[in-house]
C-alpha positions as YAML, in Angstrom:
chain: A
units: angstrom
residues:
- id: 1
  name: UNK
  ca: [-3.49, -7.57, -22.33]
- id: 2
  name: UNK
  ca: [-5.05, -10.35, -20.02]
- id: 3
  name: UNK
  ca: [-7.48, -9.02, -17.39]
- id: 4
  name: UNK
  ca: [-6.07, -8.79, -14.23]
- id: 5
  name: UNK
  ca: [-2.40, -9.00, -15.59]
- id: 6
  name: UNK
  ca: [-0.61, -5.90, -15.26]
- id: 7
  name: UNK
  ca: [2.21, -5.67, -18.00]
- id: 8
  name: UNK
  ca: [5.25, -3.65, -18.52]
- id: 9
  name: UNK
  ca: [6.13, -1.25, -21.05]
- id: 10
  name: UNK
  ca: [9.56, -2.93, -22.56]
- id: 11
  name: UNK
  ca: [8.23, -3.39, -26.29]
- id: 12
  name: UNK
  ca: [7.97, 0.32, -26.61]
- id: 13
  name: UNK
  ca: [10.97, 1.55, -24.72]
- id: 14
  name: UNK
  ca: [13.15, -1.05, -26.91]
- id: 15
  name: UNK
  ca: [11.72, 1.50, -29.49]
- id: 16
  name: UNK
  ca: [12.83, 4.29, -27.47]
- id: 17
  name: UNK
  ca: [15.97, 3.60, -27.18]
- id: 18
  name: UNK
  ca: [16.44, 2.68, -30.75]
- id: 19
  name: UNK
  ca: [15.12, 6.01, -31.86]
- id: 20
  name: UNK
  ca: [12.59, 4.33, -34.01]
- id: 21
  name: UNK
  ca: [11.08, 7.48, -36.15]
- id: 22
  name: UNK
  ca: [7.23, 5.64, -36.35]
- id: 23
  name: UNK
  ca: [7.15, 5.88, -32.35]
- id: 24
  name: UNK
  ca: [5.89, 9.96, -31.75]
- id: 25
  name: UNK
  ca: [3.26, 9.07, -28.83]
- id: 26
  name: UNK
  ca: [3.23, 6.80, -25.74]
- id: 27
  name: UNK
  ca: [-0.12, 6.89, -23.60]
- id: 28
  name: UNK
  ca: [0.70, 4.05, -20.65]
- id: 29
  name: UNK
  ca: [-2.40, 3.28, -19.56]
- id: 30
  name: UNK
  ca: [-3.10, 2.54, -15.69]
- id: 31
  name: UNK
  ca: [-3.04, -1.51, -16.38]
- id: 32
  name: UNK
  ca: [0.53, -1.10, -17.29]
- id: 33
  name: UNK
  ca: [3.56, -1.53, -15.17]
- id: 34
  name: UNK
  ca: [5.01, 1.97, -14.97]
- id: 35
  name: UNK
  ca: [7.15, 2.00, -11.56]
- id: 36
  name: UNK
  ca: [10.88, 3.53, -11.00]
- id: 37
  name: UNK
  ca: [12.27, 1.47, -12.58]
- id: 38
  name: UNK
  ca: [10.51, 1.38, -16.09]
- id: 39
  name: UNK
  ca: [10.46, 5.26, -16.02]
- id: 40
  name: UNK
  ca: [13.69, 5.89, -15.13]
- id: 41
  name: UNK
  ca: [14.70, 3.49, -18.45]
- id: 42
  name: UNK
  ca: [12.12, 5.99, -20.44]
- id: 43
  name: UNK
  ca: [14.13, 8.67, -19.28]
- id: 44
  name: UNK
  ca: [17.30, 7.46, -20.28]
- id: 45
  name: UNK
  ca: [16.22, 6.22, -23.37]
- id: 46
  name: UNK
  ca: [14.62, 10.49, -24.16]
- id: 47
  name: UNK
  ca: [17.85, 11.49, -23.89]
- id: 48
  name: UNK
  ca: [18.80, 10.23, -27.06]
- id: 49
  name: UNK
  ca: [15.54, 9.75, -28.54]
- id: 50
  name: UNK
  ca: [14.74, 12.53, -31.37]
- id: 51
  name: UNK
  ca: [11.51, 11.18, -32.52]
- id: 52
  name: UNK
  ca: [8.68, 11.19, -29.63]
- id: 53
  name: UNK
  ca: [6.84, 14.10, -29.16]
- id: 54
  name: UNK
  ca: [4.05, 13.51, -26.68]
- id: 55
  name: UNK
  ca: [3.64, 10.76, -23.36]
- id: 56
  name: UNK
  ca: [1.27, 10.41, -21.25]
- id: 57
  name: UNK
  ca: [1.50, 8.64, -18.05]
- id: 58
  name: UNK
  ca: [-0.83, 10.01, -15.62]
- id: 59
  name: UNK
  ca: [-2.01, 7.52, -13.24]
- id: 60
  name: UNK
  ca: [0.73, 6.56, -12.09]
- id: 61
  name: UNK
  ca: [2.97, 7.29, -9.12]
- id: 62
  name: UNK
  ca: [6.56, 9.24, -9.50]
- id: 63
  name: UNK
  ca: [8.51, 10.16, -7.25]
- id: 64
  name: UNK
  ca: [10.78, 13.12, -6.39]
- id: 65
  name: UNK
  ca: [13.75, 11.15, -7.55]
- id: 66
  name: UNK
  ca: [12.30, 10.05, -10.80]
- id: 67
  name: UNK
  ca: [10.75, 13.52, -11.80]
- id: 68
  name: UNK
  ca: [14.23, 14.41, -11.41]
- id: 69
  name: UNK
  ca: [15.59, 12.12, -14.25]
- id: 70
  name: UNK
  ca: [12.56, 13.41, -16.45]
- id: 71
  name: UNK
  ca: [13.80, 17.10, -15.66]
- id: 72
  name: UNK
  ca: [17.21, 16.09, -16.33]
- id: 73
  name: UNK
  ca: [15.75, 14.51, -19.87]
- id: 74
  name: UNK
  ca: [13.88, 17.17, -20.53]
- id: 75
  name: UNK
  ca: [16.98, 19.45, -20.50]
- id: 76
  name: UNK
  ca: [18.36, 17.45, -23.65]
- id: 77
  name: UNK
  ca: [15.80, 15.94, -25.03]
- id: 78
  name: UNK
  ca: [14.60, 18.20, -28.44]
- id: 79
  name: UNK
  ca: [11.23, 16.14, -29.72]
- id: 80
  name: UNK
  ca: [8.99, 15.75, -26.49]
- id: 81
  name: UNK
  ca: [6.40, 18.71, -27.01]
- id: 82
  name: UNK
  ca: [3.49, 16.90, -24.52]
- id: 83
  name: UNK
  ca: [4.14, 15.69, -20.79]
- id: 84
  name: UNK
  ca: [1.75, 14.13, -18.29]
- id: 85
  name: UNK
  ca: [3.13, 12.37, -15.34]
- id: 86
  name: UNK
  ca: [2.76, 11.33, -11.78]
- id: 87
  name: UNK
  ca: [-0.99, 10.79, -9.60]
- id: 88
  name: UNK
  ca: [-2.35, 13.59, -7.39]
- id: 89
  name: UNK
  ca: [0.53, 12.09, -4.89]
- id: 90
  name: UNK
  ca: [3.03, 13.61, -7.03]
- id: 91
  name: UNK
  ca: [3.28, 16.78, -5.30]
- id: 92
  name: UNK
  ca: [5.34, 19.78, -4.44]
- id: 93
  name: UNK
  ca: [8.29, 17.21, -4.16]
- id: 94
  name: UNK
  ca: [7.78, 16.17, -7.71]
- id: 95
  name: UNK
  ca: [6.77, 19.62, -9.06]
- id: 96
  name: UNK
  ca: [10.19, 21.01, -7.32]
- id: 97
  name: UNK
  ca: [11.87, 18.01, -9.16]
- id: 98
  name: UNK
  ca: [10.76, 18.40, -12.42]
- id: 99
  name: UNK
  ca: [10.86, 22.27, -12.84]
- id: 100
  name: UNK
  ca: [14.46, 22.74, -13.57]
- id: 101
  name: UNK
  ca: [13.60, 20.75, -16.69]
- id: 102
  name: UNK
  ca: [10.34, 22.63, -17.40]
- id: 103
  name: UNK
  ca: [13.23, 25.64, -17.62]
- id: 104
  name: UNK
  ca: [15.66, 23.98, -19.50]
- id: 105
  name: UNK
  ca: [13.39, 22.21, -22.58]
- id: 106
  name: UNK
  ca: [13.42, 23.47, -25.63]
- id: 107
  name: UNK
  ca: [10.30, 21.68, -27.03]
- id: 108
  name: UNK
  ca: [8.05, 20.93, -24.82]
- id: 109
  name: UNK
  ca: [4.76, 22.77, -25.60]
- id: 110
  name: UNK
  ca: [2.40, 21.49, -23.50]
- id: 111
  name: UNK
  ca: [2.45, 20.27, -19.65]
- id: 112
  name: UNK
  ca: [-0.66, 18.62, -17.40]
- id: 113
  name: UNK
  ca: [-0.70, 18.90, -13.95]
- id: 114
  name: UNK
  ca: [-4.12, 18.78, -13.12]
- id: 115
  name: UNK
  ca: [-4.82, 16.66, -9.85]
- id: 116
  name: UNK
  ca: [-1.67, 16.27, -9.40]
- id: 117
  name: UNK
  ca: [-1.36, 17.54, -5.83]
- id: 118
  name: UNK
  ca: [0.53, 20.39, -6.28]
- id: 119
  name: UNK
  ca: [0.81, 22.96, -3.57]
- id: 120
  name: UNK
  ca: [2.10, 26.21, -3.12]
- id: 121
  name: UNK
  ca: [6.05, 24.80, -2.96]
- id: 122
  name: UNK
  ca: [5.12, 23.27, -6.25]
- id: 123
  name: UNK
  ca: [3.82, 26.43, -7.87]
- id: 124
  name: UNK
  ca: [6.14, 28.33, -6.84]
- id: 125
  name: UNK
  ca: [9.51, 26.55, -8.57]
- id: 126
  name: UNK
  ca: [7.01, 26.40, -11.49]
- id: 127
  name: UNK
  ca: [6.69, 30.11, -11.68]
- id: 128
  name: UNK
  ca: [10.56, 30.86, -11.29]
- id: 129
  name: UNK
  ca: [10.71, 27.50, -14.11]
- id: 130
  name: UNK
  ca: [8.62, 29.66, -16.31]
- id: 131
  name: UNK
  ca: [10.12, 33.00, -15.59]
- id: 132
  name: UNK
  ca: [13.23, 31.23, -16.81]
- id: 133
  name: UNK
  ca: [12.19, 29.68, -20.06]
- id: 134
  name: UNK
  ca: [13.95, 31.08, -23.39]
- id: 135
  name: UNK
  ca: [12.84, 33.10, -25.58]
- id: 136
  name: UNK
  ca: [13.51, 29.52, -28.07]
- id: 137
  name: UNK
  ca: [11.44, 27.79, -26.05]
- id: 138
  name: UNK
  ca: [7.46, 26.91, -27.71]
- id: 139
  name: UNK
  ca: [4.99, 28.60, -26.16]
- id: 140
  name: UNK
  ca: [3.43, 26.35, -23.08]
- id: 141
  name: UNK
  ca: [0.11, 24.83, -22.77]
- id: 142
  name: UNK
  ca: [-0.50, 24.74, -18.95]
- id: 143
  name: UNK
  ca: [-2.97, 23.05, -17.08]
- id: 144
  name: UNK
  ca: [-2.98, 22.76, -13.61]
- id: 145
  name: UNK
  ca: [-6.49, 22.49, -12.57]
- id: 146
  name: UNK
  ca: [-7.79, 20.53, -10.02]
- id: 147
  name: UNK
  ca: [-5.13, 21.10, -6.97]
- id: 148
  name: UNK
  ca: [-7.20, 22.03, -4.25]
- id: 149
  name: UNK
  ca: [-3.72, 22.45, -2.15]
- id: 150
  name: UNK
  ca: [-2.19, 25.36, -4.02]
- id: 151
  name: UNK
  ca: [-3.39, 29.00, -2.53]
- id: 152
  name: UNK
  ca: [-4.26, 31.58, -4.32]
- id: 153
  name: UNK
  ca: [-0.26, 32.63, -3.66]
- id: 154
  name: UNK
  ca: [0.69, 29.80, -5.36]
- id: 155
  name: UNK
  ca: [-1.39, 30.62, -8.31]
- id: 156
  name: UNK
  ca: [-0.19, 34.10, -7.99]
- id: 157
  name: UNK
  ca: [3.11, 33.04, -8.43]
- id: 158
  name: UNK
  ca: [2.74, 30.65, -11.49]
- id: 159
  name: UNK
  ca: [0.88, 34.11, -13.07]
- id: 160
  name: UNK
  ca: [4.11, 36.33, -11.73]
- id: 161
  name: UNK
  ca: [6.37, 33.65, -13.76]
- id: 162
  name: UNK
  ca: [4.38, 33.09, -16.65]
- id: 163
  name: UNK
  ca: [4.41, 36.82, -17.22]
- id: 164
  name: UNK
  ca: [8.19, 37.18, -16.89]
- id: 165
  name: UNK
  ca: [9.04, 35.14, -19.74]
- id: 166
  name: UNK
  ca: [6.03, 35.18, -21.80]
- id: 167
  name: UNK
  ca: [6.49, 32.06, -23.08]
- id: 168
  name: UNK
  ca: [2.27, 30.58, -21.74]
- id: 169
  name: UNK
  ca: [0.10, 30.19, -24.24]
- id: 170
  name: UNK
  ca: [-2.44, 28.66, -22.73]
- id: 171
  name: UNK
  ca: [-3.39, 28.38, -18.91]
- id: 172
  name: UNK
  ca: [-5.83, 25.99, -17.15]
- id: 173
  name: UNK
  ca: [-6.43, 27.27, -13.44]
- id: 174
  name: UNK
  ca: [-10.33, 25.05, -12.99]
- id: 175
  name: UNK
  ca: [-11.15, 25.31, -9.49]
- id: 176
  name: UNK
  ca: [-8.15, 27.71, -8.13]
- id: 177
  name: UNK
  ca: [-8.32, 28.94, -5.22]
- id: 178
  name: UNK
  ca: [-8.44, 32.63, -5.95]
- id: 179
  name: UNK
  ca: [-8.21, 36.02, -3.68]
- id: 180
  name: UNK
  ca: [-7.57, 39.46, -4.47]
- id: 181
  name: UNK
  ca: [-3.63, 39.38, -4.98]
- id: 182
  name: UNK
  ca: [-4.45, 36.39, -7.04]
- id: 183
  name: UNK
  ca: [-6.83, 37.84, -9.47]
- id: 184
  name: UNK
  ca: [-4.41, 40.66, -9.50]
- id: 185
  name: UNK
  ca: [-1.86, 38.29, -10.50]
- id: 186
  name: UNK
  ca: [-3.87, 36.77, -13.23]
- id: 187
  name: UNK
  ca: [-4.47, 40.44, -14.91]
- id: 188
  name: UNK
  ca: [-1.02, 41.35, -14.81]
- id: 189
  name: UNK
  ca: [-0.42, 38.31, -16.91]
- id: 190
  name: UNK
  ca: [-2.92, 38.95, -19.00]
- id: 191
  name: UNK
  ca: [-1.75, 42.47, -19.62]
- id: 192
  name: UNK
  ca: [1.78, 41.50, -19.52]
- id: 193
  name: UNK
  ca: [4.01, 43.49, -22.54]
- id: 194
  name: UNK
  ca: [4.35, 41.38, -25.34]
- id: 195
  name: UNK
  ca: [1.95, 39.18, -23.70]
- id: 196
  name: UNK
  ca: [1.64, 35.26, -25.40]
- id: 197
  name: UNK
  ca: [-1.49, 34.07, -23.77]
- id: 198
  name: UNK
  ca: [-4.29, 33.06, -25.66]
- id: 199
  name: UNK
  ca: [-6.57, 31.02, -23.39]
- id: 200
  name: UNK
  ca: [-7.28, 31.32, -20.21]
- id: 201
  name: UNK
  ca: [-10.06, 28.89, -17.92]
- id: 202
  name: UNK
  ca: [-11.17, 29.97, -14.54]
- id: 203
  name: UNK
  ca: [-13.72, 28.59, -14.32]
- id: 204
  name: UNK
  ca: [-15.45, 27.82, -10.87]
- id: 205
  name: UNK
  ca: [-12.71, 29.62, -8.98]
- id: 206
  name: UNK
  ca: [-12.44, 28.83, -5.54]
- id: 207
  name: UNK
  ca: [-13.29, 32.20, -3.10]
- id: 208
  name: UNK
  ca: [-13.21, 34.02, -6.38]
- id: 209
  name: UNK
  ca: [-15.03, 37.92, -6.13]
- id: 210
  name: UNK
  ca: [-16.64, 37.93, -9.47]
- id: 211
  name: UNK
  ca: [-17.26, 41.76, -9.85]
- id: 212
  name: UNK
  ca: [-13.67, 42.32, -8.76]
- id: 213
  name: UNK
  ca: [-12.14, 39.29, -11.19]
- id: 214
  name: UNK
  ca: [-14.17, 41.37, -13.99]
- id: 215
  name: UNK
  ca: [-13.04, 44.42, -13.41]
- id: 216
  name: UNK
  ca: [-9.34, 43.45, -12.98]
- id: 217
  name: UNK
  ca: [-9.45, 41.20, -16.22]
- id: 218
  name: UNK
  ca: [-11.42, 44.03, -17.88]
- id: 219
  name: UNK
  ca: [-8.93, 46.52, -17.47]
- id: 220
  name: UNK
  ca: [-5.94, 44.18, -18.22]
- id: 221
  name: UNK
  ca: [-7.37, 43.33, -21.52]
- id: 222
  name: UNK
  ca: [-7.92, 47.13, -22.28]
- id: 223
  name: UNK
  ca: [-3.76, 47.48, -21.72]
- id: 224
  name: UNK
  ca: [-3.33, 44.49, -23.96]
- id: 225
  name: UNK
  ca: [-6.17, 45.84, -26.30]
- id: 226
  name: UNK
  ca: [-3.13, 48.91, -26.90]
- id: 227
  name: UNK
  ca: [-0.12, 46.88, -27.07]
- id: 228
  name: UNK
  ca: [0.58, 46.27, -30.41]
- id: 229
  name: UNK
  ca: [2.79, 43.07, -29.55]
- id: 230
  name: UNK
  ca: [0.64, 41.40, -27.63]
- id: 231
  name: UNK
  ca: [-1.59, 38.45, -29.37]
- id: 232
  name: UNK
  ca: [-4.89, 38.13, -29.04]
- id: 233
  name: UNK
  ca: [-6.29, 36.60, -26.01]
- id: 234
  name: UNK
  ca: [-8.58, 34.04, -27.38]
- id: 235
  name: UNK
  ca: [-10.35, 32.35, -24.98]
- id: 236
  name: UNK
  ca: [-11.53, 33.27, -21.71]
- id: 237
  name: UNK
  ca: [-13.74, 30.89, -19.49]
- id: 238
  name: UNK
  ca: [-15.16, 31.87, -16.39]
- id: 239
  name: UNK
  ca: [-17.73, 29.40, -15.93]
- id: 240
  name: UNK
  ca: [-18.97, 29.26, -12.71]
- id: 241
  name: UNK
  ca: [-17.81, 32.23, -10.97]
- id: 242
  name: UNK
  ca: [-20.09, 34.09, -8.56]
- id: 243
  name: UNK
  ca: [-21.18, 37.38, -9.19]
- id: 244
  name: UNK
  ca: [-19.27, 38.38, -12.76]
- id: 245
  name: UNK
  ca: [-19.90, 41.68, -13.99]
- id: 246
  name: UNK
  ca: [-19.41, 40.78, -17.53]
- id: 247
  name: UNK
  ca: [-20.37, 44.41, -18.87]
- id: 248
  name: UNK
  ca: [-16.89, 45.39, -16.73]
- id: 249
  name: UNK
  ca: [-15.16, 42.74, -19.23]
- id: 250
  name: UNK
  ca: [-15.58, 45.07, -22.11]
...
């Protein structure tokens, strides 16, 4: 590519669209030309396409409209395990957009939303996305750290969903604004029956009461500790938050 010439993406969504088996990851970087109009050809061309399994297009902007065509993609779409899309002006109106397909997928595994500007809107039709996800559906890699504009009831309701269904694995919640219905949230999940999450990162939670996050978490891994369906919860950062009682952990 020739500095200061952005370029489009049509080589590799030829590709797409012919189903090429070699093509399994697309990273577009930010130099590329990645507006409407290329991603709504991407879309098209993933609802066909039974070979790629991961892209990642963060960087650049999407709008409501176009998360809608990747939701709608998403719904038939049986390779894509790894989605990153949109800038941190993608939003509750893209979050909103793209959750029905977050529902629907039956592959994707892993989904990053950190700085993406998603509010308490946004977490919210994530939670009731997760809530609905099959019991088919691969376990889900979550990150949504970094969105300084969802409340700790929006992270309390992406927690509420993801224990529903069951169906997190792992769940990246850096710099969430956290209160006490929050953290009460995120032990519920973590004590959830049958419970599928394995990882868990708060660290340098917003507002967070670190004796109170300890004692909560504490006591939800003690119910999971006695469910015999639950699996393991294998990592659990809390880097960064004030005043942990880790001798309540145990």
């Amino acid at each position: 590519m020739a500095w200061g010439k952005t370029v489009g993406v049509a080589s590799w969504v030829e590709r797409l669209k012919a189903n090429d088996p070699s093509l399994t990851s697309v990273t577009v970087f930010r130099g590329r030309l990645f507006g409407a109009s290329e991603a709504a050809e991407v879309c098209a061309a993933l609802r066909t396409n039974a070979h790629l399994a991961e892209l990642y297009a963060s960087g650049h902007a999407v709008d409501a409209a176009t998360a809608a065509l990747f939701a709608e993609a998403l719904a038939v779409n049986a390779s894509l395990r790894s989605l990153c899309i949109g800038d941190d002006a993608f939003g509750d109106a893209g979050l909103v957009a793209l959750a029905p397909g977050v529902a629907a997928s039956a592959s994707l595994a892993a989904l990053d939303l950190e700085h993406k500007g998603v509010g308490d809107a946004g977490a919210s039709a994530l939670g009731a996305a997760l809530a609905a996800r099959s019991d088919a559906a691969p376990l889900l890699d979550l990150n949504l750290a970094r969105n300084p504009a969802m409340t700790p009831a929006g992270m309390a309701a992406v927690c509420v969903g993801a224990a529903k269904s069951a169906r997190v694995r792992a769940l990246d919640l850096r710099e969430a604004r956290v209160d006490a219905a929050a953290t009460a949230a995120i032990a519920a999940l973590v004590a959830a029956p049958g419970a599928s999450l394995a990882a868990l990162d708060l660290s340098d939670a917003v507002g967070a009461d670190g004796a109170l996050v300890a004692r909560a978490l504490g006591e939800g891994l003690r119910a999971r500790d006695a469910d015999a369906s639950a699996a393991p919860l294998e990592s659990l950062a809390l880097r960064g938050v004030e005043g942990l009682d880790v001798a309540a952990l145990c």
